[in-house]
Coordinates of C-alpha atoms and ligand atoms in Angstrom, one line a residue:
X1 CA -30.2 -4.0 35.1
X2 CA -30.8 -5.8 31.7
X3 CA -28.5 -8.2 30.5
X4 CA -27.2 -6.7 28.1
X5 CA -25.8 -4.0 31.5
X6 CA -24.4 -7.1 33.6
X7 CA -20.3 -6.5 33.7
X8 CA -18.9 -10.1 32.7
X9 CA -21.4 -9.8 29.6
X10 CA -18.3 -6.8 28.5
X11 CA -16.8 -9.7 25.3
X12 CA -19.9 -10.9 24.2
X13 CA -20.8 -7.3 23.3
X14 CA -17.4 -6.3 21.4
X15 CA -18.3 -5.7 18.2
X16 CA -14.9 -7.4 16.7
X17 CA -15.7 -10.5 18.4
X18 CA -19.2 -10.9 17.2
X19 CA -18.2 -10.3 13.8
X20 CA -18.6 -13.6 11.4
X21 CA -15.3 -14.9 10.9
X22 CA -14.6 -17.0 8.1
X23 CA -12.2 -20.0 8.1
X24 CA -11.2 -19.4 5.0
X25 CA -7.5 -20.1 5.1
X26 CA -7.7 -22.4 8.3
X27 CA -9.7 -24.9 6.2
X28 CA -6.9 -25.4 3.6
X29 CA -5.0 -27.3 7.0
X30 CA -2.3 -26.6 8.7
X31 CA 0.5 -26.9 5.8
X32 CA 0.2 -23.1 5.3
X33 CA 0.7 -22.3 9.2
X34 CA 1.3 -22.7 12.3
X35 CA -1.4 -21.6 15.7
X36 CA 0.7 -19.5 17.6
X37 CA -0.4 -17.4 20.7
X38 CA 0.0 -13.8 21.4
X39 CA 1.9 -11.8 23.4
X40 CA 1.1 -10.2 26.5
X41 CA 1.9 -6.6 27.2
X42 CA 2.2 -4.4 30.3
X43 CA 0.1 -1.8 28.6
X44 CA -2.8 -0.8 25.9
X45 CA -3.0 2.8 25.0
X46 CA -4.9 2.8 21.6
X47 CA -3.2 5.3 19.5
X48 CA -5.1 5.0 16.1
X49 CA -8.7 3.4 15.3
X50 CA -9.6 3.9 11.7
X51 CA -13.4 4.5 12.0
X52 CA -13.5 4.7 8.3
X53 CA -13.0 1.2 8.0
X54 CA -15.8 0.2 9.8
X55 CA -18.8 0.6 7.7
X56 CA -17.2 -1.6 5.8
X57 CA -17.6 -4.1 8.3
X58 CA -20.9 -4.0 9.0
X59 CA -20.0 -1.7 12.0
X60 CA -21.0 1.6 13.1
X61 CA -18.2 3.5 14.9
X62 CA -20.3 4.9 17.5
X63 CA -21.2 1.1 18.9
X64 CA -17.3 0.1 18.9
X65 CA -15.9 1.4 22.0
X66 CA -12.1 2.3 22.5
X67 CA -12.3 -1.1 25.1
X68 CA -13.5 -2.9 22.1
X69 CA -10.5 -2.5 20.1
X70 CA -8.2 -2.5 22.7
X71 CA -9.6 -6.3 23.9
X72 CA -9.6 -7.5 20.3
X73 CA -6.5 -6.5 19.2
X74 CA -4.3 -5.7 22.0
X75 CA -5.1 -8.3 24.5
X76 CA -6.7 -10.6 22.2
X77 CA -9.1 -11.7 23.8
X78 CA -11.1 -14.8 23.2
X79 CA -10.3 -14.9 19.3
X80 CA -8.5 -18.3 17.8
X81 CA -6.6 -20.0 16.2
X82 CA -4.3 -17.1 15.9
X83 CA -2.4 -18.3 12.8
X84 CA 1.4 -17.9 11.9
X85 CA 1.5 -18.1 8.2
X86 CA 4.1 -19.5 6.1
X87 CA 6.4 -18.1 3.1
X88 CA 9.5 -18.0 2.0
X89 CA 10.6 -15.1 -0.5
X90 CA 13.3 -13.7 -2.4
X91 CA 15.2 -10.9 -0.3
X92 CA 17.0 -8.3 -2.7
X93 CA 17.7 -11.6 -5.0
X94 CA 18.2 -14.1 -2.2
X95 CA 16.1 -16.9 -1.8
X96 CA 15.3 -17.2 2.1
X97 CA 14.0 -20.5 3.3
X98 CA 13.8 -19.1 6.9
X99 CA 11.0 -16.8 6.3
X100 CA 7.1 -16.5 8.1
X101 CA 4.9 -14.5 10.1
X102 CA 7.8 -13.4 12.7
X103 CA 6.3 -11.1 14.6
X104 CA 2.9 -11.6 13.3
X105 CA -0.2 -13.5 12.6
X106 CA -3.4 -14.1 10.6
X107 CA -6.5 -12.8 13.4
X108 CA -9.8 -13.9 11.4
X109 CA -10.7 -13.2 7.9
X110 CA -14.1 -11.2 7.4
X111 CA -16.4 -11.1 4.9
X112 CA -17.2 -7.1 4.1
X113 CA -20.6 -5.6 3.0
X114 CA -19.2 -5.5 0.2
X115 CA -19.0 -9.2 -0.4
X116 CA -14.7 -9.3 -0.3
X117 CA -13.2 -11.1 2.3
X118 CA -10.7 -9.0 4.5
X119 CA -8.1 -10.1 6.2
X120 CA -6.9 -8.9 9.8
X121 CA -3.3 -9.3 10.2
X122 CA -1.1 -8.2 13.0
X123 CA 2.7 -6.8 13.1
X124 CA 4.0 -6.8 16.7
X125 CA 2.2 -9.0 18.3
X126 CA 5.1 -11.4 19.5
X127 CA 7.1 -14.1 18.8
X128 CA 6.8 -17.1 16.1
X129 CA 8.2 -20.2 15.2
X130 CA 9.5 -18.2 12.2
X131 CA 11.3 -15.0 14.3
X132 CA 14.4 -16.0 13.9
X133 CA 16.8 -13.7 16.2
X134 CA 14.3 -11.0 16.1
X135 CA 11.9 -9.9 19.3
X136 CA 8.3 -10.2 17.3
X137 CA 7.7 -6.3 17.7
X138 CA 6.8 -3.7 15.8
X139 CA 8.4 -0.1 17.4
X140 CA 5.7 2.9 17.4
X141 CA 7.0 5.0 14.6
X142 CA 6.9 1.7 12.8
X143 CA 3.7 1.6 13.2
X144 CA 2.9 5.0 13.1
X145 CA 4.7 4.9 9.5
X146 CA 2.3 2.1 8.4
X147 CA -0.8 3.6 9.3
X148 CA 0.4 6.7 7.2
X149 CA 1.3 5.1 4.3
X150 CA -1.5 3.2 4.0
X151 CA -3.7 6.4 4.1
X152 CA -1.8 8.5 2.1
X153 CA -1.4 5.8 -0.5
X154 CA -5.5 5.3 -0.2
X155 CA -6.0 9.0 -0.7
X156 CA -3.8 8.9 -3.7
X157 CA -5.7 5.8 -5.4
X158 CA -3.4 3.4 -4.6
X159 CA -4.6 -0.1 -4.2
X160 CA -3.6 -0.8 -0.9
X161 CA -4.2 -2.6 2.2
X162 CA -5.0 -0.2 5.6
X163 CA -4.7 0.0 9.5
X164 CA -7.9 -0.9 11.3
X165 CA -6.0 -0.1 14.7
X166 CA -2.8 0.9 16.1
X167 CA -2.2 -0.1 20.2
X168 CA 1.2 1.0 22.2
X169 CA 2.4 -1.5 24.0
X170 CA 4.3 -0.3 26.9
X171 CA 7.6 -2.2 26.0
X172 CA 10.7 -1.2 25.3
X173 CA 12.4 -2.1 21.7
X174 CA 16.3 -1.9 20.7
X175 CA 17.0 -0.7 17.3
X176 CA 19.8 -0.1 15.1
X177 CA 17.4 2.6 12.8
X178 CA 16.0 4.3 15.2
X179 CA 17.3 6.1 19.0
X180 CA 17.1 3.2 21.1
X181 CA 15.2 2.0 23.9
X182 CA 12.0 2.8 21.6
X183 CA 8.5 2.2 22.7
X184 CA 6.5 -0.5 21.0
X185 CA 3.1 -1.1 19.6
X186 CA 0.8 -3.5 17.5
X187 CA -0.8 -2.9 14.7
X188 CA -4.1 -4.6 12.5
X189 CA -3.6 -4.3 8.9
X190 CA -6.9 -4.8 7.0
X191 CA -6.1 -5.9 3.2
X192 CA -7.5 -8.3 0.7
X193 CA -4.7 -11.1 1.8
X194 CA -1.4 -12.2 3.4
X195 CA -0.7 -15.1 0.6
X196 CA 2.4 -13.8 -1.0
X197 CA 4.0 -14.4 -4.6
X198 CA 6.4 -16.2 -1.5
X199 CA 4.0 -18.6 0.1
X200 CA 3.7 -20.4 -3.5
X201 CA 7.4 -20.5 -3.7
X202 CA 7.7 -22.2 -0.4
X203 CA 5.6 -24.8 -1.9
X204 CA 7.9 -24.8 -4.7
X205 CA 10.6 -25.5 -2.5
X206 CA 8.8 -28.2 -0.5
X207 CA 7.6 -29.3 -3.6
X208 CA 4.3 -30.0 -3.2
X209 CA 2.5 -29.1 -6.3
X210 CA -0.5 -30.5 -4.2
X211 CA -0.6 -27.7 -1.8
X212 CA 0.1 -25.5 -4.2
X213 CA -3.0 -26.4 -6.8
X214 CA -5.3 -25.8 -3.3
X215 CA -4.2 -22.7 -2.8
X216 CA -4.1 -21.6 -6.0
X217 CA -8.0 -22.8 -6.5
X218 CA -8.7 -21.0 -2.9
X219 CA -6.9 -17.8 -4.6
X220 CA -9.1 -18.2 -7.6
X221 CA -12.4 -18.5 -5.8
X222 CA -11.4 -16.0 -2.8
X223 CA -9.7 -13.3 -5.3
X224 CA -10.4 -14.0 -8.8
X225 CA -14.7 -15.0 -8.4
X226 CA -15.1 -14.5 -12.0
X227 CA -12.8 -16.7 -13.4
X228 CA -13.8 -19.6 -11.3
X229 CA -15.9 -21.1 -14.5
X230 CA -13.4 -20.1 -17.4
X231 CA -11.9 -23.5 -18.7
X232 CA -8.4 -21.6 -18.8
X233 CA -9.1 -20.2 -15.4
X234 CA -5.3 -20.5 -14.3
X235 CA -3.1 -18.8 -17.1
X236 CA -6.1 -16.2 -17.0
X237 CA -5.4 -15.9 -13.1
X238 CA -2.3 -15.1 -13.9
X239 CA -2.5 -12.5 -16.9
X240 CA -4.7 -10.5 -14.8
X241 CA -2.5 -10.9 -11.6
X242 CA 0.4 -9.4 -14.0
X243 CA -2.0 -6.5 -15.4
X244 CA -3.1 -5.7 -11.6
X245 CA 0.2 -5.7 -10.0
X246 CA 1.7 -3.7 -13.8
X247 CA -1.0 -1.0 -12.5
X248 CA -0.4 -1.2 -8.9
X249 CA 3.4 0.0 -9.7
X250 CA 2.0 2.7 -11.7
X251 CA -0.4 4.0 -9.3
X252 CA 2.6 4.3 -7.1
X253 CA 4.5 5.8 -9.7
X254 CA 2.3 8.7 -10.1
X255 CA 1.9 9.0 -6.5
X256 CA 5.5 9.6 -6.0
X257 CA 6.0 6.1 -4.2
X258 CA 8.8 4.2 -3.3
X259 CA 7.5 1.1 -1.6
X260 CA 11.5 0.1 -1.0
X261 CA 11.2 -3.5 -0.3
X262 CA 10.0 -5.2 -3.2
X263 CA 10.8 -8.8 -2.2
X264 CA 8.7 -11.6 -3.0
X265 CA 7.5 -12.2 0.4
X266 CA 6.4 -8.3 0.2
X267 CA 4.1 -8.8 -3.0
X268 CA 0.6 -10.0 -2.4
X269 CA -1.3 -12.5 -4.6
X270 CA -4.2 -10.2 -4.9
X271 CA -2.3 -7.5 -6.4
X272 CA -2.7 -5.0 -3.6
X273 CA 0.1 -3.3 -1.8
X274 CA 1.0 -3.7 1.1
X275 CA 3.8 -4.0 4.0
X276 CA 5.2 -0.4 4.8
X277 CA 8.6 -0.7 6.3
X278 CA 11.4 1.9 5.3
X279 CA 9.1 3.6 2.6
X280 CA 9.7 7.3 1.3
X281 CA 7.7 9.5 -1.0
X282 CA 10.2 11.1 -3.4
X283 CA 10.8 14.9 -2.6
X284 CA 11.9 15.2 -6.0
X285 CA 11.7 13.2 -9.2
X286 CA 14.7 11.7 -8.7
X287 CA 14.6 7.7 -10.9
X288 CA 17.1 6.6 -8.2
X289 CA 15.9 7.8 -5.4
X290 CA 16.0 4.8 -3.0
X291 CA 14.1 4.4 0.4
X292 CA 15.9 1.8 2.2
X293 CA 19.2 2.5 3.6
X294 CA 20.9 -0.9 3.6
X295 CA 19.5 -1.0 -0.3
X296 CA 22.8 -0.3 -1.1
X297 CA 22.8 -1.1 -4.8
X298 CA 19.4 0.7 -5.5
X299 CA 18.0 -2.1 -6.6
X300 CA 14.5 -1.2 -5.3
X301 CA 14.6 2.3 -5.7
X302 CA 12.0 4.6 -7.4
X303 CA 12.3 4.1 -11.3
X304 CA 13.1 0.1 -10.4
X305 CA 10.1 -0.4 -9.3
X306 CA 8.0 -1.8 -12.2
X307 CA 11.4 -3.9 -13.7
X308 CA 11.6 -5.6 -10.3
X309 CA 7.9 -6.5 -9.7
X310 CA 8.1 -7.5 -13.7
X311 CA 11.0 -10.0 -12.2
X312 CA 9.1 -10.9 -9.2
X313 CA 5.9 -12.0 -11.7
X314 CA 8.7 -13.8 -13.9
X315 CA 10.0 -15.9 -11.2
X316 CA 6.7 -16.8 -9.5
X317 CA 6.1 -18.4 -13.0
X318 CA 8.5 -21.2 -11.7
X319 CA 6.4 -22.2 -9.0
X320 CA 3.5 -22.0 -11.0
X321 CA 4.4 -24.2 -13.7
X322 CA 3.0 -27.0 -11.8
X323 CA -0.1 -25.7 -12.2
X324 CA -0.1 -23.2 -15.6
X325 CA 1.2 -23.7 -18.4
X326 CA 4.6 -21.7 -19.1
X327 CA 4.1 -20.4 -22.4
X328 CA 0.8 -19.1 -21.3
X329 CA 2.2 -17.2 -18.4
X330 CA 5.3 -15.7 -20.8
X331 CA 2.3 -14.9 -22.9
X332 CA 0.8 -13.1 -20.1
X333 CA 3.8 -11.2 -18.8
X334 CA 4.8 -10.0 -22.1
X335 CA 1.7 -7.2 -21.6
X336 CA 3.5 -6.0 -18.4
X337 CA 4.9 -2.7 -20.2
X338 CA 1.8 -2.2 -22.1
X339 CA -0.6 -2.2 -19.0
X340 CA 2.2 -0.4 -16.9
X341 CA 2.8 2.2 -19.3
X342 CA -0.7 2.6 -20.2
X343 CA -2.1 3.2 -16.5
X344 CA 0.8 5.3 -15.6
X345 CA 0.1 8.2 -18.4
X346 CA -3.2 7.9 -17.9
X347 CA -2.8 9.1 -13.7
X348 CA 0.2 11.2 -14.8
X349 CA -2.6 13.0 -17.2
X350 CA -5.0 12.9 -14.9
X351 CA -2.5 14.7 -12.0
X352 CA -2.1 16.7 -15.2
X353 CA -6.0 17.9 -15.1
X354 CA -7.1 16.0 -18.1
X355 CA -9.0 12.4 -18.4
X356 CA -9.8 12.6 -21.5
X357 CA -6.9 11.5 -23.8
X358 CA -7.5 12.5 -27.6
X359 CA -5.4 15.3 -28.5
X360 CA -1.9 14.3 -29.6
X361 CA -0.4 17.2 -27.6
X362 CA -1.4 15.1 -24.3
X363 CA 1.2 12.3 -25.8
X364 CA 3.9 14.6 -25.6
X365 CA 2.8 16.4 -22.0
X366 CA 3.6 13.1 -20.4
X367 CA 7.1 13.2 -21.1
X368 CA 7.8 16.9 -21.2
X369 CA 6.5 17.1 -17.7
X370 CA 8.9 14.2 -16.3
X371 CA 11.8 15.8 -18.0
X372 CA 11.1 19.4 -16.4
X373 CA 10.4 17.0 -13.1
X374 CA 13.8 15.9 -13.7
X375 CA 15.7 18.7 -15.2
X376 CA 14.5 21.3 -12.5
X377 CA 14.3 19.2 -9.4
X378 CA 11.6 21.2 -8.1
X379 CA 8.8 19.4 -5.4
X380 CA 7.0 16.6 -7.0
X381 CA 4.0 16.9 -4.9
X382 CA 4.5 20.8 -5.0
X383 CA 4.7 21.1 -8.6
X384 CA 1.4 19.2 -8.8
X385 CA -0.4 20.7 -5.9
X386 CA 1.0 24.1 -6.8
X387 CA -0.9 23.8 -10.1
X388 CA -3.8 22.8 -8.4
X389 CA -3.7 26.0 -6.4
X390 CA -2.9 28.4 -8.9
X391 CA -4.7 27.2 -12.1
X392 CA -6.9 29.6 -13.5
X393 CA -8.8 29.5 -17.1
X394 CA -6.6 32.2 -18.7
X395 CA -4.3 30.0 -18.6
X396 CA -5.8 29.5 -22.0
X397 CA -4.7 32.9 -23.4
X398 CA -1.6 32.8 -22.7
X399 CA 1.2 30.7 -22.3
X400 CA 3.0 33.4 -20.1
X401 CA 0.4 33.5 -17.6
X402 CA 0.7 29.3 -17.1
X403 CA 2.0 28.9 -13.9
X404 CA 3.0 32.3 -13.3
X405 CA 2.1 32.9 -10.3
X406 CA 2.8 30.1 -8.0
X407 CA 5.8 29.5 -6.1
X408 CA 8.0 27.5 -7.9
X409 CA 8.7 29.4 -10.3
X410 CA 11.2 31.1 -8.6
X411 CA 12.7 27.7 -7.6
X412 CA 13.2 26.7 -11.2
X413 CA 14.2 30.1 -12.7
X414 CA 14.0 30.7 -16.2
X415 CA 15.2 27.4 -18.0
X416 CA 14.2 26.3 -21.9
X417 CA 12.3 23.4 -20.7
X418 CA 10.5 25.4 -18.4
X419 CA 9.0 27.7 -20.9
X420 CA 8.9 25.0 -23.4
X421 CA 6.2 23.1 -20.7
X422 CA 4.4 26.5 -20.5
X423 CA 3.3 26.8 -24.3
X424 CA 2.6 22.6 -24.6
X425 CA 0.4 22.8 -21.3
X426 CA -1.3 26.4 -22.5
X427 CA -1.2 24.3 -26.4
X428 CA -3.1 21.3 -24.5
X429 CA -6.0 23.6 -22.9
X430 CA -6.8 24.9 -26.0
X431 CA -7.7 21.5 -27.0
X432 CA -10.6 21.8 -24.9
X433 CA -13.8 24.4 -24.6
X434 CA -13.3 26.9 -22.1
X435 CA -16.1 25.8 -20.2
X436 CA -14.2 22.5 -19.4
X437 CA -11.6 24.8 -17.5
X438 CA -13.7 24.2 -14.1
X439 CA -13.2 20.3 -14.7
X440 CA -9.9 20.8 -15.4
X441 CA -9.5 22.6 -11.8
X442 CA -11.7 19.9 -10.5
X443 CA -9.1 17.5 -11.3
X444 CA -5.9 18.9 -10.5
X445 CA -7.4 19.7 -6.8
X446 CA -9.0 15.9 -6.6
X447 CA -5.7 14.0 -8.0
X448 CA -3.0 16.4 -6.3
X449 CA -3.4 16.5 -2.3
X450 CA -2.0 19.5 -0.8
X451 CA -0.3 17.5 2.0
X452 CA 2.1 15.4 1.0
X453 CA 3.6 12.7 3.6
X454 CA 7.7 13.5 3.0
X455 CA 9.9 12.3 5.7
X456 CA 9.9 15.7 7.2
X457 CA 6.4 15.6 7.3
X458 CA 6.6 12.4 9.1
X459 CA 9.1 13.4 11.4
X460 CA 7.0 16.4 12.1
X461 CA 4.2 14.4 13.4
X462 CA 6.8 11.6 15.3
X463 CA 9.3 14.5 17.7
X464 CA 5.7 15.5 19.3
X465 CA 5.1 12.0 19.8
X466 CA 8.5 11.2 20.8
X467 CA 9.3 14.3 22.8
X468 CA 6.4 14.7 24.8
X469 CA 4.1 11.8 23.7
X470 CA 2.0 14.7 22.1
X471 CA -0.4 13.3 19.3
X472 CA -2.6 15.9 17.9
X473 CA 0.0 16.7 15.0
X474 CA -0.8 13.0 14.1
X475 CA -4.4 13.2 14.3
X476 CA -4.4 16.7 12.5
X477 CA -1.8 15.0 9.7
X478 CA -4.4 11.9 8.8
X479 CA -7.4 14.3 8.7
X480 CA -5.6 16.4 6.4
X481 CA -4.7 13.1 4.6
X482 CA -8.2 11.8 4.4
X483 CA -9.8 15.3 3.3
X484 CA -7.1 16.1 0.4
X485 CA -6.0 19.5 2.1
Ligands
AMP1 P1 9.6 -7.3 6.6 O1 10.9 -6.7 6.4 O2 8.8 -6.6 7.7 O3 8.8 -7.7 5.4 O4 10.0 -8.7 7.4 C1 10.7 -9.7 6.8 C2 10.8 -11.0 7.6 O5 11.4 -10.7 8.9 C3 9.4 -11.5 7.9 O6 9.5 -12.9 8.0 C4 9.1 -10.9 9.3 O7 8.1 -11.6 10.0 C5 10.5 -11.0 10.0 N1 10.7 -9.9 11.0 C6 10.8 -8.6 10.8 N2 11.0 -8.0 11.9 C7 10.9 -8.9 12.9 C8 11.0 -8.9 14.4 N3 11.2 -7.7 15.0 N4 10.9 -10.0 15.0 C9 10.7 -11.2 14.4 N5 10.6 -11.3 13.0 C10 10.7 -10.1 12.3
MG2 MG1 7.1 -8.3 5.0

């Protein structure tokens, strides 16, 4: 038998734990956490490993084992400190002092192939100093919703932060959204970082400009490498954090997105999105279509989205001005619209078919096509993906044959706007050679997925689960995810 055979050897041979973890947060000291230990749980099924992450890693999937992932991150194994971090945030306008990991924690922080440092962050894994009245568990269509999201959303080109794994943990979870006793899991999120626009205003709070100016330069050097040597490094910190998160919103935007919790404690430093709770893709363009049910006044719902995280930026400027000048940060909010607006007819022209932008009738497609969104109520994703399927390059000829034979149509009827989006789209191809009607195709297939992850299509996936713990519709949903059918 070699060594490498002998049975107790089993930990020093997980992957996970030989990975190089960096202290990267843990060496700013324990004012931005607390060590906290993990739950046990009476059971580990793993119910989700994103192989696809791995390379990233420095892994390859066929040397992790199931075992591996479920003694790294369901029973923990051997990995600390297990850190707690600590925020506060604004909650639907509220400022909330009692916030905090509650039912999670910081695992380790890796450096990818890549050369980015990741993040390994739980949700479920038990209770905190900072879980108030709540149990520190995540239920398994929680986290079942997460790891969908954060595929679809990846699929889409969304900026956003993944599921490396996804354990159930044999418990049994009370609910008021959901039929109650529920079974429980945890879940890994990989992302870029857990420091929120809320974890500077806690500092704010405290204040302690102190912590705040180490954190910041840690944010800079982790998250913004090439501005560490710019003499106005801070203000351009912020600019750019205003221009990523401007273009974050409309990546979600033209991916039909309502995130439906925008607090502050929700929006990551890094400009990458994350934290998928009560979510919804919009079955319709609907601007007020809103995703979380005790959201009573809307004030996160679809077409909010880029005024509130426009707000959020505004008031992270008050914890800030420690650190950066105000002027300079109004200066760099005030190219909010321009970036958001910019970004968002760009991906609605390229759901469209079209990257190139020259022809004036692609200025007036944007529009059009959100009004006959609007005015018609059809699918959002169908429309899109309908096109996709039905495009074909006499569509040039013709404005009558645009669309014709796809299967909204009927759903719309005849309407003026309708016919009126027929001549501008068959107006806009005849800005380009008919030999560029294959790229076109190219990109209404490659920026309009035929699967779209609706609540039905969720539920779909979650009564198998639920009914007769039947996962195969899950595992058949992320594939189609991940391959665009
Ligand atoms: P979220 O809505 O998931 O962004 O969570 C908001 C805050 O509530 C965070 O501080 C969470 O850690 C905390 N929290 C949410 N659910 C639970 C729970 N079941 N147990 C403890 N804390 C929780
Ligand atoms: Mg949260």
């Amino acid at each position: 038998m070699t060594l490498a055979e002998t049975p107790n050897q089993t930990n020093s041979r997980n992957p996970f734990l030989t990975l190089q973890y960096e202290p990267a947060l843990e060496s700013l000291g324990d004012d931005y956490y607390d060590e906290v230990a993990a739950a046990e749980f009476p059971q580990h099924i793993l119910r989700w490993r994103n192989d696809s992450l791995l390379p990233r890693l420095g892994l390859n999937p066929q040397a992790v084992t199931d075992e591996d992932f479920i003694n790294a991150f369901g029973k923990f194994q051997e990995r600390k400190p297990l850190l707690a971090l600590r925020y506060h945030g604004y909650q639907f306008g509220e400022y909330n002092s009692g916030l905090g990991d509650g039912r999670g924690f910081l695992y380790g922080q890796v450096r990818g192939i890549d050369g980015e440092l990741y993040d390994f962050g739980t949700k479920g894994s038990g209770k905190t100093p900072y879980s108030r009245g709540g149990d520190g568990m995540l239920t398994l269509k929680g986290g079942v919703r997460e790891v969908l999201a954060a595929e679809a959303l990846q699929y889409l080109g969304v900026r956003t932060s993944r599921c490396l794994t996804m354990i159930e943990t044999g418990l049994s979870l009370w609910r008021g959204d959901e039929p109650s006793p529920t079974r429980s899991s945890v879940m890994v999120r990989m992302s870029n970082s857990h420091i929120r626009f809320g974890t500077f205003e806690r500092l704010h709070y405290l204040r302690r400009p102190d912590l705040s100016q180490k954190l910041l330069d840690h944010v800079i050097e982790q998250y913004y490498q090439h501005l560490i040597t710019e003499s106005d490094k801070y203000a351009l910190f912020y600019a750019e954090l205003v221009q990523r998160i401007a273009e974050l919103v409309a990546q979600w935007m033209a991916a039909g997105f309502c995130h439906a919790v925008l607090n502050t404690d929700n929006m990551s430093i890094t400009g990458e999105s994350f934290d998928y709770g009560p979510y919804a893709f919009i079955p319709t363009y609907d601007p007020y279509f809103t995703a979380a049910y005790f959201d009573y006044y809307r004030r996160y719902c679809y077409s909010h989205q880029a005024g509130i995280c426009k707000l959020n930026l505004d008031m992270l400027q008050e914890p800030l001005k420690a650190i950066i000048d105000k002027s300079d940060m109004e200066y760099g909010l005030a190219s909010f619209d321009e970036y958001y607006r910019a970004e968002y007819r760009s991906l609605m022209l390229k759901k469209l078919g079209f990257d190139q932008l020259l022809a004036p009738e692609l200025d007036e497609l944007f529009p059009l096509t959100l009004e006959f969104l609007q005015d018609s109520q059809v699918g959002y994703h169908q429309f899109f993906s309908e096109m996709a399927r039905t495009f074909a390059a006499n569509w040039r000829d013709d404005p009558a044959f645009v669309l014709h034979d796809c299967e909204i149509v009927p759903a719309t009827g005849a309407s003026a706007i309708f016919d009126n989006w027929c001549i501008l789209y068959h107006k806009t191809l005849n800005n380009f050679a008919p030999e560029q009607m294959d790229t076109i195709a190219q990109n209404l297939h490659r920026y309009n997925p035929k699967t779209a992850l609706l609540r039905p299509v969720i539920e779909s996936v979650w009564e198998p689960i639920a009914q007769s713990d039947n996962w195969q519709p899950f595992y058949e949903l992320i594939d189609k995810i991940q391959s665009g059918n």
